[in-house]
mmCIF file of C-alpha atoms in Angstrom:
data_model
loop_
_atom_site.group_PDB
_atom_site.id
_atom_site.type_symbol
_atom_site.label_atom_id
_atom_site.label_comp_id
_atom_site.label_asym_id
_atom_site.label_seq_id
_atom_site.Cartn_x
_atom_site.Cartn_y
_atom_site.Cartn_z
ATOM 1 C CA MET A 30 83.564 36.607 -19.555
ATOM 2 C CA GLU A 31 84.784 34.577 -16.820
ATOM 3 C CA ILE A 32 85.255 30.880 -16.139
ATOM 4 C CA LYS A 33 81.954 29.562 -14.996
ATOM 5 C CA GLN A 34 80.006 31.312 -18.366
ATOM 6 C CA ILE A 35 82.472 29.686 -20.559
ATOM 7 C CA LEU A 36 81.600 26.089 -18.552
ATOM 8 C CA ASN A 37 78.346 25.735 -18.738
ATOM 9 C CA PRO A 38 77.038 22.408 -18.349
ATOM 10 C CA LYS A 39 73.508 23.016 -20.866
ATOM 11 C CA TYR A 40 76.155 23.630 -23.205
ATOM 12 C CA PHE A 41 78.200 20.327 -22.619
ATOM 13 C CA LEU A 42 74.793 19.064 -22.711
ATOM 14 C CA ILE A 43 73.781 20.265 -26.036
ATOM 15 C CA GLY A 44 77.178 20.246 -27.508
ATOM 16 C CA PHE A 45 77.864 16.545 -27.198
ATOM 17 C CA GLY A 46 73.854 15.495 -28.432
ATOM 18 C CA VAL A 47 74.578 17.158 -31.402
ATOM 19 C CA LEU A 48 77.978 15.425 -31.622
ATOM 20 C CA PHE A 49 76.957 12.149 -30.760
ATOM 21 C CA LEU A 50 73.382 12.357 -32.594
ATOM 22 C CA MET A 51 75.579 12.655 -35.533
ATOM 23 C CA GLY A 52 78.015 10.346 -35.622
ATOM 24 C CA GLY A 53 75.904 8.107 -34.126
ATOM 25 C CA THR A 54 72.771 8.637 -37.340
ATOM 26 C CA TYR A 55 76.638 8.587 -39.351
ATOM 27 C CA ASN A 56 76.933 5.679 -38.294
ATOM 28 C CA PHE A 57 73.585 3.782 -37.869
ATOM 29 C CA VAL A 58 73.376 4.603 -42.098
ATOM 30 C CA ASP A 59 76.611 3.992 -43.245
ATOM 31 C CA ALA A 60 77.476 1.054 -40.951
ATOM 32 C CA GLU A 61 78.960 -1.208 -44.038
ATOM 33 C CA ASN A 62 81.260 1.061 -44.693
ATOM 34 C CA ALA A 63 82.313 2.132 -40.843
ATOM 35 C CA ALA A 64 82.671 -2.194 -40.462
ATOM 36 C CA GLU A 65 84.938 -2.442 -43.086
ATOM 37 C CA THR A 66 86.493 0.596 -41.206
ATOM 38 C CA ALA A 67 86.538 -0.818 -38.016
ATOM 39 C CA TYR A 68 87.650 -4.495 -39.003
ATOM 40 C CA PRO A 69 89.686 -3.835 -42.107
ATOM 41 C CA ASP A 70 90.251 -8.076 -41.947
ATOM 42 C CA THR A 71 87.628 -9.857 -41.469
ATOM 43 C CA SER A 72 84.325 -7.344 -41.707
ATOM 44 C CA THR A 73 81.229 -9.509 -41.507
ATOM 45 C CA ASP A 74 76.949 -9.051 -41.635
ATOM 46 C CA ARG A 75 77.866 -9.780 -37.821
ATOM 47 C CA ASP A 76 79.858 -6.524 -37.729
ATOM 48 C CA VAL A 77 77.958 -4.178 -39.858
ATOM 49 C CA PHE A 78 75.540 -4.840 -37.531
ATOM 50 C CA TYR A 79 77.318 -4.472 -34.071
ATOM 51 C CA GLU A 80 78.223 -0.871 -36.104
ATOM 52 C CA GLN A 81 74.333 -0.170 -36.570
ATOM 53 C CA THR A 82 73.862 -1.080 -32.924
ATOM 54 C CA PHE A 83 76.537 1.309 -31.890
ATOM 55 C CA GLY A 84 75.229 3.795 -34.328
ATOM 56 C CA ALA A 85 71.659 3.283 -32.443
ATOM 57 C CA PHE A 86 72.414 4.067 -28.800
ATOM 58 C CA SER A 87 74.833 6.178 -29.993
ATOM 59 C CA ILE A 88 71.574 8.538 -31.123
ATOM 60 C CA GLY A 89 69.981 7.530 -27.695
ATOM 61 C CA LEU A 90 72.189 8.382 -25.938
ATOM 62 C CA ALA A 91 72.748 11.146 -27.301
ATOM 63 C CA SER A 92 69.219 12.284 -27.699
ATOM 64 C CA LEU A 93 68.941 12.148 -23.364
ATOM 65 C CA SER A 94 72.055 14.461 -23.286
ATOM 66 C CA LEU A 95 69.954 17.075 -25.747
ATOM 67 C CA VAL A 96 66.905 16.695 -23.269
ATOM 68 C CA THR A 97 68.729 16.544 -20.738
ATOM 69 C CA GLY A 98 70.604 20.406 -22.137
ATOM 70 C CA ILE A 99 67.869 21.894 -23.380
ATOM 71 C CA PHE A 100 64.333 20.853 -20.359
ATOM 72 C CA VAL A 101 66.393 19.871 -17.353
ATOM 73 C CA LYS A 102 67.473 23.388 -15.625
ATOM 74 C CA GLY A 103 69.081 24.058 -12.019
ATOM 75 C CA ARG A 104 70.963 21.965 -9.220
ATOM 76 C CA GLU A 105 69.713 19.320 -11.271
ATOM 77 C CA LEU A 106 71.606 20.025 -15.052
ATOM 78 C CA SER A 107 74.659 20.293 -12.986
ATOM 79 C CA ILE A 108 74.249 16.432 -10.964
ATOM 80 C CA MET A 109 73.639 15.124 -14.285
ATOM 81 C CA ALA A 110 75.763 16.742 -16.242
ATOM 82 C CA MET A 111 78.920 15.829 -13.663
ATOM 83 C CA ALA A 112 76.642 11.835 -13.559
ATOM 84 C CA SER A 113 76.737 11.692 -17.393
ATOM 85 C CA SER A 114 80.422 12.437 -17.854
ATOM 86 C CA ALA A 115 81.789 10.259 -15.626
ATOM 87 C CA SER A 116 78.997 7.040 -16.849
ATOM 88 C CA MET A 117 80.480 8.305 -20.708
ATOM 89 C CA LEU A 118 83.869 8.251 -19.350
ATOM 90 C CA VAL A 119 83.622 4.621 -17.986
ATOM 91 C CA VAL A 120 82.108 4.053 -21.588
ATOM 92 C CA PHE A 121 84.725 4.948 -23.224
ATOM 93 C CA SER A 122 87.530 3.405 -21.674
ATOM 94 C CA LEU A 123 86.030 -0.166 -21.527
ATOM 95 C CA HIS A 124 85.635 0.272 -25.251
ATOM 96 C CA TYR A 125 88.235 1.953 -26.008
ATOM 97 C CA THR A 126 90.407 -0.800 -23.656
ATOM 98 C CA SER A 127 88.317 -3.837 -25.762
ATOM 99 C CA GLY A 128 88.687 -2.383 -29.266
ATOM 100 C CA GLU A 129 92.966 -2.189 -28.720
ATOM 101 C CA ALA A 130 92.228 -6.311 -27.537
ATOM 102 C CA VAL A 131 90.742 -6.899 -30.977
ATOM 103 C CA ASP A 132 92.394 -3.885 -33.360
ATOM 104 C CA TYR A 133 89.476 -1.845 -34.268
ATOM 105 C CA GLY A 134 90.396 0.552 -36.090
ATOM 106 C CA TYR A 135 88.701 3.430 -35.181
ATOM 107 C CA ASN A 136 90.377 3.319 -31.878
ATOM 108 C CA ASP A 137 92.317 6.302 -31.417
ATOM 109 C CA PRO A 138 94.412 7.399 -28.922
ATOM 110 C CA VAL A 139 94.718 10.993 -29.826
ATOM 111 C CA LEU A 140 90.464 11.298 -30.114
ATOM 112 C CA PHE A 141 90.177 9.230 -26.929
ATOM 113 C CA GLY A 142 92.354 12.205 -25.711
ATOM 114 C CA VAL A 143 90.035 14.824 -26.799
ATOM 115 C CA LEU A 144 86.805 13.239 -25.966
ATOM 116 C CA ALA A 145 88.281 12.081 -21.902
ATOM 117 C CA SER A 146 89.375 15.416 -20.832
ATOM 118 C CA LEU A 147 86.118 17.452 -23.221
ATOM 119 C CA LEU A 148 83.904 14.998 -20.547
ATOM 120 C CA ALA A 149 85.998 15.984 -17.601
ATOM 121 C CA LEU A 150 85.559 18.878 -17.979
ATOM 122 C CA GLN A 151 81.695 18.821 -19.004
ATOM 123 C CA ALA A 152 82.315 17.387 -15.224
ATOM 124 C CA VAL A 153 84.032 20.239 -13.824
ATOM 125 C CA SER A 154 81.700 22.631 -15.505
ATOM 126 C CA GLY A 155 78.759 20.251 -13.127
ATOM 127 C CA TYR A 156 80.516 20.926 -10.093
ATOM 128 C CA ILE A 157 81.160 24.937 -10.235
ATOM 129 C CA HIS A 158 77.407 25.398 -11.322
ATOM 130 C CA LEU A 159 75.851 23.094 -8.633
ATOM 131 C CA GLU A 160 74.850 25.964 -6.471
ATOM 132 C CA ASP A 161 73.099 27.540 -9.354
ATOM 133 C CA GLU A 162 68.742 27.576 -8.948
#
């Protein structure tokens, strides 16, 4: 099996879509516990709202990723894989650095590194499939 078959943007988009749909739904439904983990010293109703909002945004972005992976084909799929990976890398980086400023409970450099690496692979997969029909 060659690298071009393994690094398929369709699989990355669907995989990220499923992963973040589950994570976003869990974050939205269990926002009170998420807020206690994120802000262990001063969890408030406002923090619960923030966690629910983060879950809702995650659900929306995950849905876009799933729909793109399932229905878009060819060069457009590759372009979307590269564009979405770049935009999510920016979002993750800004979220991580902002979280460091407030000692956000979910900031984990290992998890950030793994997700950033997978997003970079998604961008590479889009690039190597750019000329596919």
